[in-house]
């Protein structure tokens, strides 16, 4: 094993130790870097463990049946799927009242134009007072008590595999689309080296197709929040932002009995106001550094971008890695489980990506092993087992906070770690096992 690979194994093992430490203090997290403390979302309802859903990381073998039940959750307990969610329910108000609003920057609620595009009129992009990603691609909040957004993988050669907008629902009257609805993508990933990904789920899709979400968790993927109805979040009032998060977290909790620590803003639309609400509801913001624009290809809910254009993006990324010009960081490339076209694009390119990059979930590329507030799930380092012959190079410090979220994924991350829980015997044993596997002693 190359020296840099040995070091990578050791770093991942150390992250695993940090994760084991955090398991004893999951209800409350503070950080030594001055970040606003997070607490577990106690306002979520307690649920019974769903049948046939794993309660810890599943090592396999995985279920590859091609059909799933189409039973929904009790939809009367939720807002109308894909509609702007209710803000007046007592459970939403409990979440709203848990937030320290003095720590939520008073950014204005942005406006949509008549065509649905967001309006940037009147915003000072030069000073960018609220770190508005849609206008400036800002990922480092202007307030020091919020963490930087996750937007890339720190190690050169890593590809943080991720998909938005799932779970891809079954369509009752379209057999062509149904050929690509879940579990098509999840089975494809399992059949290709048990590939793992980070999945950003829309609450409306979870309540209407919970069996697909359960298959994903049972396959070892990591689940994050992508809101209830997919709005541009900076155009939503504070109450609406809370409701978008709450109903999605509740749907995931009822379906999977997990509480994610991560979310992604639809269209990347986030500012410090929305970041602060998400952080206080237990979630770190994750965006991307490259965009496949696969969502814009022709297909159900898609657009008119030619297949060949998106295909060309993947060709370029592979060529840059192969010729050595891609040598600054690893990548988080935005992809979707939206329709037949997006799934087909993954099916075409994943094998090539796996032979060119170290393809893994976003969490794996950051060394985050505990992605949920529940302590039972500890994901192993390099869970996909997909290591190419191209050596990874660490180009920035990714730090794991007490919440299990990386405290920085860019080159200016501070490199400190936190978490004062006692090291357990099992975590130390795990560290030495990993060191032995890497032949570090």
Coordinates of C-alpha atoms in Angstrom, one line a residue:
X1 CA 0.0 0.0 0.0
X2 CA 1.3 3.5 -0.9
X3 CA 2.3 5.7 2.0
X4 CA -0.4 8.2 1.4
X5 CA -3.0 5.4 1.3
X6 CA -1.7 4.2 4.7
X7 CA -2.0 7.6 6.1
X8 CA -5.6 7.8 4.7
X9 CA -6.5 4.6 6.5
X10 CA -5.1 5.9 9.8
X11 CA -7.0 9.2 9.4
X12 CA -10.2 7.4 8.7
X13 CA -9.6 5.1 11.7
X14 CA -9.0 8.2 13.9
X15 CA -12.3 9.6 12.7
X16 CA -13.9 6.4 13.7
X17 CA -12.5 6.8 17.2
X18 CA -14.0 10.3 17.3
X19 CA -17.3 8.9 16.2
X20 CA -17.3 6.3 18.9
X21 CA -16.6 9.0 21.4
X22 CA -19.5 11.0 20.2
X23 CA -21.9 8.1 20.6
X24 CA -22.0 8.7 24.4
X25 CA -22.9 12.4 24.0
X26 CA -25.4 12.4 21.1
X27 CA -28.0 14.5 22.8
X28 CA -26.0 17.7 22.9
X29 CA -23.0 18.8 20.9
X30 CA -20.7 21.8 21.4
X31 CA -17.5 22.6 19.6
X32 CA -14.2 24.0 20.6
X33 CA -14.1 26.2 17.5
X34 CA -16.9 28.5 18.8
X35 CA -19.7 27.1 16.8
X36 CA -23.2 27.4 18.1
X37 CA -24.0 24.2 20.1
X38 CA -26.3 21.8 18.5
X39 CA -28.8 19.5 20.3
X40 CA -30.7 16.5 19.1
X41 CA -34.1 17.4 17.7
X42 CA -36.2 16.4 20.8
X43 CA -39.3 17.9 19.3
X44 CA -39.6 15.1 16.8
X45 CA -42.1 12.4 17.8
X46 CA -40.8 9.1 19.0
X47 CA -41.7 6.2 16.7
X48 CA -41.7 2.4 16.9
X49 CA -38.9 0.8 15.0
X50 CA -40.3 0.1 11.5
X51 CA -40.3 -3.6 10.5
X52 CA -37.6 -4.8 8.2
X53 CA -35.5 -1.7 8.6
X54 CA -31.9 -1.9 9.9
X55 CA -30.9 -0.4 13.2
X56 CA -27.2 -0.2 12.5
X57 CA -24.9 -0.1 9.4
X58 CA -25.8 -3.0 7.1
X59 CA -22.8 -4.9 5.8
X60 CA -24.9 -7.0 3.4
X61 CA -25.8 -9.1 1.6
X62 CA -28.4 -6.7 0.1
X63 CA -31.9 -7.3 -1.2
X64 CA -31.9 -7.0 -5.0
X65 CA -35.6 -7.7 -5.6
X66 CA -36.9 -5.4 -8.4
X67 CA -40.3 -4.5 -6.9
X68 CA -41.3 -2.7 -3.7
X69 CA -44.6 -2.1 -2.0
X70 CA -46.3 1.1 -3.0
X71 CA -48.0 1.7 0.3
X72 CA -47.8 5.3 1.6
X73 CA -47.5 6.6 5.1
X74 CA -50.7 7.9 6.7
X75 CA -50.9 11.0 4.4
X76 CA -53.5 12.6 6.7
X77 CA -50.8 13.2 9.3
X78 CA -48.7 15.3 6.8
X79 CA -49.2 18.3 4.6
X80 CA -50.3 17.6 1.0
X81 CA -47.3 16.2 -0.9
X82 CA -45.4 18.8 -2.9
X83 CA -47.6 21.6 -1.5
X84 CA -46.1 24.4 0.7
X85 CA -46.3 22.9 4.2
X86 CA -48.5 23.9 7.1
X87 CA -46.8 26.1 9.7
X88 CA -49.6 26.2 12.3
X89 CA -49.5 22.6 13.6
X90 CA -48.5 22.4 17.2
X91 CA -45.6 20.1 16.3
X92 CA -44.1 22.6 13.9
X93 CA -44.6 25.4 16.5
X94 CA -42.6 23.3 19.0
X95 CA -39.7 23.1 16.6
X96 CA -40.0 26.8 15.8
X97 CA -40.0 27.7 19.5
X98 CA -36.9 25.6 20.2
X99 CA -34.8 28.0 18.0
X100 CA -32.7 30.8 19.5
X101 CA -33.9 33.5 17.0
X102 CA -31.2 35.9 18.3
X103 CA -28.8 33.6 16.5
X104 CA -30.6 33.7 13.2
X105 CA -29.3 36.6 11.0
X106 CA -32.0 39.0 9.8
X107 CA -31.5 38.4 6.1
X108 CA -34.4 39.6 4.0
X109 CA -36.8 37.1 2.6
X110 CA -36.0 37.0 -1.1
X111 CA -38.5 37.2 -3.9
X112 CA -39.3 35.2 -7.0
X113 CA -39.7 36.8 -10.4
X114 CA -42.8 36.1 -12.5
X115 CA -41.0 33.3 -14.3
X116 CA -40.1 31.6 -11.0
X117 CA -36.4 32.6 -11.0
X118 CA -35.1 34.2 -7.9
X119 CA -34.6 38.0 -8.0
X120 CA -31.2 39.4 -7.0
X121 CA -32.3 43.0 -7.3
X122 CA -31.2 45.2 -4.4
X123 CA -28.7 42.6 -3.0
X124 CA -25.1 43.8 -2.6
X125 CA -23.1 40.9 -4.0
X126 CA -19.8 42.7 -3.4
X127 CA -20.2 42.8 0.4
X128 CA -22.5 39.7 0.4
X129 CA -23.7 40.4 4.0
X130 CA -25.6 37.1 4.3
X131 CA -23.4 34.7 2.3
X132 CA -26.0 34.1 -0.3
X133 CA -24.9 31.1 -2.4
X134 CA -27.3 31.8 -5.2
X135 CA -25.8 35.2 -5.9
X136 CA -22.2 34.7 -5.0
X137 CA -21.5 31.0 -4.4
X138 CA -20.5 31.9 -0.9
X139 CA -20.0 28.8 1.4
X140 CA -18.4 30.4 4.4
X141 CA -21.0 32.1 6.7
X142 CA -20.5 35.7 7.7
X143 CA -21.2 34.8 11.3
X144 CA -18.6 32.9 13.2
X145 CA -21.0 30.5 15.0
X146 CA -22.0 28.6 11.9
X147 CA -19.8 26.1 10.1
X148 CA -18.7 26.4 6.5
X149 CA -20.8 24.5 4.1
X150 CA -19.6 21.1 2.9
X151 CA -18.9 21.6 -0.8
X152 CA -16.1 19.3 -1.9
X153 CA -14.1 16.2 -0.9
X154 CA -10.7 17.2 0.6
X155 CA -8.7 14.4 -1.0
X156 CA -7.6 14.6 -4.6
X157 CA -9.1 11.7 -6.5
X158 CA -12.2 11.3 -4.3
X159 CA -15.7 11.5 -5.8
X160 CA -18.4 12.1 -3.3
X161 CA -21.3 10.3 -4.9
X162 CA -24.7 11.9 -4.2
X163 CA -28.2 12.1 -5.5
X164 CA -30.9 14.7 -5.0
X165 CA -34.7 14.5 -5.1
X166 CA -35.3 10.9 -4.1
X167 CA -36.6 8.5 -3.5
X168 CA -37.6 8.3 -7.2
X169 CA -41.3 7.4 -7.0
X170 CA -43.2 4.8 -8.9
X171 CA -45.6 6.2 -11.5
X172 CA -48.9 4.4 -11.8
X173 CA -49.5 5.0 -15.5
X174 CA -46.0 5.2 -17.1
X175 CA -44.3 1.8 -17.6
X176 CA -41.2 3.5 -19.2
X177 CA -40.6 5.7 -16.1
X178 CA -41.3 2.8 -13.8
X179 CA -38.4 0.8 -15.3
X180 CA -36.2 3.5 -13.7
X181 CA -38.0 4.2 -10.5
X182 CA -36.6 2.8 -7.3
X183 CA -35.2 0.3 -6.6
X184 CA -33.6 0.5 -10.0
X185 CA -30.8 2.9 -9.0
X186 CA -30.2 1.3 -5.6
X187 CA -29.9 -2.1 -7.1
X188 CA -27.5 -0.8 -9.8
X189 CA -25.3 0.7 -7.0
X190 CA -25.4 -2.5 -5.0
X191 CA -24.5 -4.6 -8.1
X192 CA -21.5 -2.3 -8.8
X193 CA -19.2 -2.9 -5.9
X194 CA -21.9 -2.2 -3.2
X195 CA -21.4 1.4 -4.1
X196 CA -22.6 3.8 -1.4
X197 CA -23.9 7.3 -1.9
X198 CA -25.3 10.2 0.1
X199 CA -29.0 10.7 -0.7
X200 CA -30.9 14.0 -0.2
X201 CA -34.6 13.1 0.2
X202 CA -37.7 15.2 -0.4
X203 CA -40.2 14.6 2.4
X204 CA -43.1 14.4 -0.1
X205 CA -41.4 11.6 -1.9
X206 CA -40.7 9.7 1.4
X207 CA -44.3 9.7 2.5
X208 CA -45.5 8.5 -0.8
X209 CA -42.9 5.8 -1.3
X210 CA -41.5 4.8 2.1
X211 CA -40.4 1.3 0.9
X212 CA -37.9 2.9 -1.4
X213 CA -36.3 5.0 1.4
X214 CA -36.1 1.8 3.5
X215 CA -34.4 -0.1 0.7
X216 CA -31.8 2.7 0.5
X217 CA -31.0 2.7 4.2
X218 CA -30.9 -1.1 4.2
X219 CA -28.4 -0.9 1.3
X220 CA -26.0 1.2 3.4
X221 CA -26.7 4.6 1.8
X222 CA -26.7 7.8 3.9
X223 CA -29.9 9.8 4.1
X224 CA -30.1 13.6 4.3
X225 CA -32.9 16.2 4.1
X226 CA -33.8 18.0 0.9
X227 CA -37.0 19.8 2.2
X228 CA -40.6 18.9 1.9
X229 CA -41.6 20.7 -1.4
X230 CA -38.3 21.8 -3.0
X231 CA -38.7 25.6 -2.8
X232 CA -35.9 28.2 -3.1
X233 CA -35.4 28.4 0.6
X234 CA -34.3 32.0 0.9
X235 CA -37.7 33.0 -0.5
X236 CA -39.4 31.3 2.5
X237 CA -40.4 33.0 5.7
X238 CA -38.8 31.7 8.9
X239 CA -42.0 29.7 9.7
X240 CA -41.9 28.1 6.3
X241 CA -38.3 27.2 6.5
X242 CA -38.9 25.4 9.8
X243 CA -42.0 23.6 8.3
X244 CA -40.0 22.5 5.2
X245 CA -37.4 20.9 7.5
X246 CA -39.8 19.6 10.2
X247 CA -42.1 17.6 7.9
X248 CA -39.2 16.1 6.1
X249 CA -37.5 15.1 9.3
X250 CA -40.7 13.6 10.6
X251 CA -41.3 11.6 7.4
X252 CA -37.7 10.2 7.6
X253 CA -38.1 9.5 11.3
X254 CA -41.3 7.6 10.8
X255 CA -40.0 5.7 7.8
X256 CA -36.5 4.9 9.0
X257 CA -36.3 5.8 12.7
X258 CA -33.2 8.0 12.0
X259 CA -32.7 11.8 12.3
X260 CA -30.2 13.1 9.7
X261 CA -27.5 15.7 10.6
X262 CA -27.3 16.9 7.0
X263 CA -29.4 18.8 4.4
X264 CA -29.0 20.3 1.0
X265 CA -30.8 23.4 -0.2
X266 CA -32.9 23.0 -3.4
X267 CA -31.1 24.8 -6.2
X268 CA -28.3 25.5 -3.7
X269 CA -30.4 28.5 -2.5
X270 CA -29.2 29.2 1.0
X271 CA -28.0 32.2 3.1
X272 CA -27.0 32.6 6.7
X273 CA -30.6 33.0 7.9
X274 CA -31.5 29.6 6.4
X275 CA -28.2 28.0 7.5
X276 CA -28.8 29.1 11.1
X277 CA -32.3 27.6 11.2
X278 CA -31.0 24.3 9.7
X279 CA -28.1 24.2 12.1
X280 CA -30.3 24.7 15.2
X281 CA -32.6 22.0 13.8
X282 CA -29.6 19.6 13.9
X283 CA -28.4 19.8 10.3
X284 CA -25.2 20.9 8.5
X285 CA -25.5 22.5 5.0
X286 CA -24.1 20.5 2.1
X287 CA -23.8 21.9 -1.5
X288 CA -21.4 20.9 -4.3
X289 CA -18.4 22.1 -6.3
X290 CA -19.4 20.6 -9.7
X291 CA -22.9 20.3 -11.3
X292 CA -23.8 17.6 -13.8
X293 CA -27.0 19.5 -14.8
X294 CA -28.5 16.1 -15.3
X295 CA -31.8 17.4 -13.9
X296 CA -32.2 19.5 -17.1
X297 CA -32.1 16.7 -19.6
X298 CA -35.4 15.7 -21.3
X299 CA -37.4 13.4 -19.0
X300 CA -40.2 13.5 -16.5
X301 CA -39.8 16.8 -14.6
X302 CA -36.7 17.6 -16.6
X303 CA -35.8 20.2 -19.2
X304 CA -34.2 20.5 -22.7
X305 CA -30.5 20.2 -22.1
X306 CA -29.1 17.6 -24.6
X307 CA -27.9 14.3 -23.3
X308 CA -24.6 14.8 -25.1
X309 CA -24.0 18.0 -23.2
X310 CA -24.2 16.3 -19.8
X311 CA -22.3 13.3 -21.2
X312 CA -19.5 15.8 -22.1
X313 CA -19.3 17.1 -18.6
X314 CA -18.5 13.6 -17.3
X315 CA -16.0 13.0 -20.1
X316 CA -14.2 16.2 -19.1
X317 CA -14.1 15.3 -15.4
X318 CA -12.7 11.8 -16.2
X319 CA -10.1 13.2 -18.7
X320 CA -8.9 15.9 -16.2
X321 CA -8.4 13.2 -13.5
X322 CA -6.6 10.9 -16.0
X323 CA -4.2 13.6 -17.3
X324 CA -3.4 15.0 -13.9
X325 CA -4.9 18.4 -14.3
X326 CA -7.5 17.7 -11.7
X327 CA -5.1 17.9 -8.7
X328 CA -6.5 20.4 -6.3
X329 CA -9.3 18.7 -4.3
X330 CA -11.8 15.8 -4.6
X331 CA -15.3 16.6 -5.8
X332 CA -18.9 16.6 -4.9
X333 CA -20.7 16.5 -8.3
X334 CA -24.5 17.2 -8.1
X335 CA -26.5 14.3 -9.5
X336 CA -30.2 13.3 -9.3
X337 CA -32.5 10.4 -9.0
X338 CA -35.2 12.4 -10.7
X339 CA -36.3 10.4 -13.8
X340 CA -35.2 7.9 -16.4
X341 CA -32.6 10.2 -18.0
X342 CA -30.7 10.8 -14.7
X343 CA -30.7 7.2 -13.8
X344 CA -29.5 6.2 -17.3
X345 CA -26.6 8.7 -17.0
X346 CA -25.5 7.2 -13.8
X347 CA -25.7 3.7 -15.3
X348 CA -23.5 4.8 -18.1
X349 CA -20.8 6.6 -16.1
X350 CA -20.5 5.0 -12.7
X351 CA -18.2 2.1 -13.8
X352 CA -15.8 4.6 -15.5
X353 CA -15.9 6.8 -12.5
X354 CA -15.1 3.9 -10.2
X355 CA -12.0 3.0 -12.3
X356 CA -10.9 6.7 -12.3
X357 CA -11.8 8.1 -8.9
X358 CA -12.2 6.8 -5.4
X359 CA -16.0 6.9 -5.5
X360 CA -17.7 7.0 -2.1
X361 CA -20.4 8.8 -0.2
X362 CA -19.9 12.5 0.7
X363 CA -19.7 11.4 4.3
X364 CA -17.1 8.8 3.6
X365 CA -14.9 11.3 1.8
X366 CA -15.1 13.6 4.8
X367 CA -14.5 10.8 7.4
X368 CA -18.0 11.3 8.9
X369 CA -19.0 7.9 10.3
X370 CA -22.0 8.9 12.4
X371 CA -24.5 10.8 10.1
X372 CA -27.5 10.5 12.4
X373 CA -28.4 11.7 15.8
X374 CA -29.2 8.1 16.7
X375 CA -26.1 6.4 18.1
X376 CA -26.6 2.9 16.5
X377 CA -25.4 3.8 13.1
X378 CA -21.6 4.0 12.7
X379 CA -20.5 3.7 9.1
X380 CA -17.1 2.2 8.3
X381 CA -14.4 4.1 6.5
X382 CA -14.4 3.4 2.7
X383 CA -17.7 1.5 3.0
X384 CA -17.8 1.1 -0.8
X385 CA -14.5 -0.6 -1.0
X386 CA -13.8 1.4 -4.2
X387 CA -10.2 2.4 -4.2
X388 CA -8.6 3.1 -7.6
X389 CA -4.9 2.7 -8.4
X390 CA -4.8 6.5 -8.4
X391 CA -3.4 7.6 -5.1
X392 CA -5.5 10.1 -3.1
X393 CA -3.8 13.2 -1.8
X394 CA -5.1 15.2 1.1
X395 CA -5.2 18.8 0.2
X396 CA -7.2 20.3 3.1
X397 CA -8.1 19.5 6.7
X398 CA -11.5 18.0 7.3
X399 CA -12.5 18.1 10.9
X400 CA -15.2 16.2 12.7
X401 CA -17.2 18.1 15.2
X402 CA -19.0 16.5 18.1
X403 CA -22.1 16.2 16.0
X404 CA -20.3 14.0 13.5
X405 CA -20.3 16.6 10.8
X406 CA -17.1 17.7 9.2
X407 CA -16.2 21.1 10.4
X408 CA -14.5 22.1 7.2
X409 CA -14.2 20.7 3.7
X410 CA -12.2 23.4 2.1
X411 CA -8.6 24.4 2.0
X412 CA -9.0 26.9 4.8
X413 CA -10.6 24.6 7.3
X414 CA -9.1 24.9 10.7
X415 CA -8.1 21.3 11.2
X416 CA -9.1 21.2 14.9
X417 CA -11.3 18.4 16.4
X418 CA -13.6 18.4 19.3
X419 CA -15.5 16.0 21.5
X420 CA -14.5 15.2 25.1
X421 CA -16.2 11.9 25.6
X422 CA -14.2 9.0 27.0
X423 CA -12.5 6.8 24.4
X424 CA -14.1 3.4 24.4
X425 CA -12.2 0.1 24.3
X426 CA -13.9 -0.9 21.1
X427 CA -12.9 2.3 19.4
X428 CA -9.3 1.9 20.3
X429 CA -9.4 -1.7 19.1
X430 CA -10.9 -0.5 15.8
X431 CA -8.0 2.0 15.4
X432 CA -5.4 -0.7 15.9
X433 CA -7.2 -3.0 13.5
X434 CA -7.2 -0.4 10.8
X435 CA -3.5 0.4 11.5
X436 CA -2.7 -3.2 11.1
X437 CA -4.6 -3.5 7.9
X438 CA -2.6 -0.6 6.5
X439 CA 0.7 -2.2 7.8
X440 CA 1.6 0.9 9.7
X441 CA 3.3 -1.1 12.4

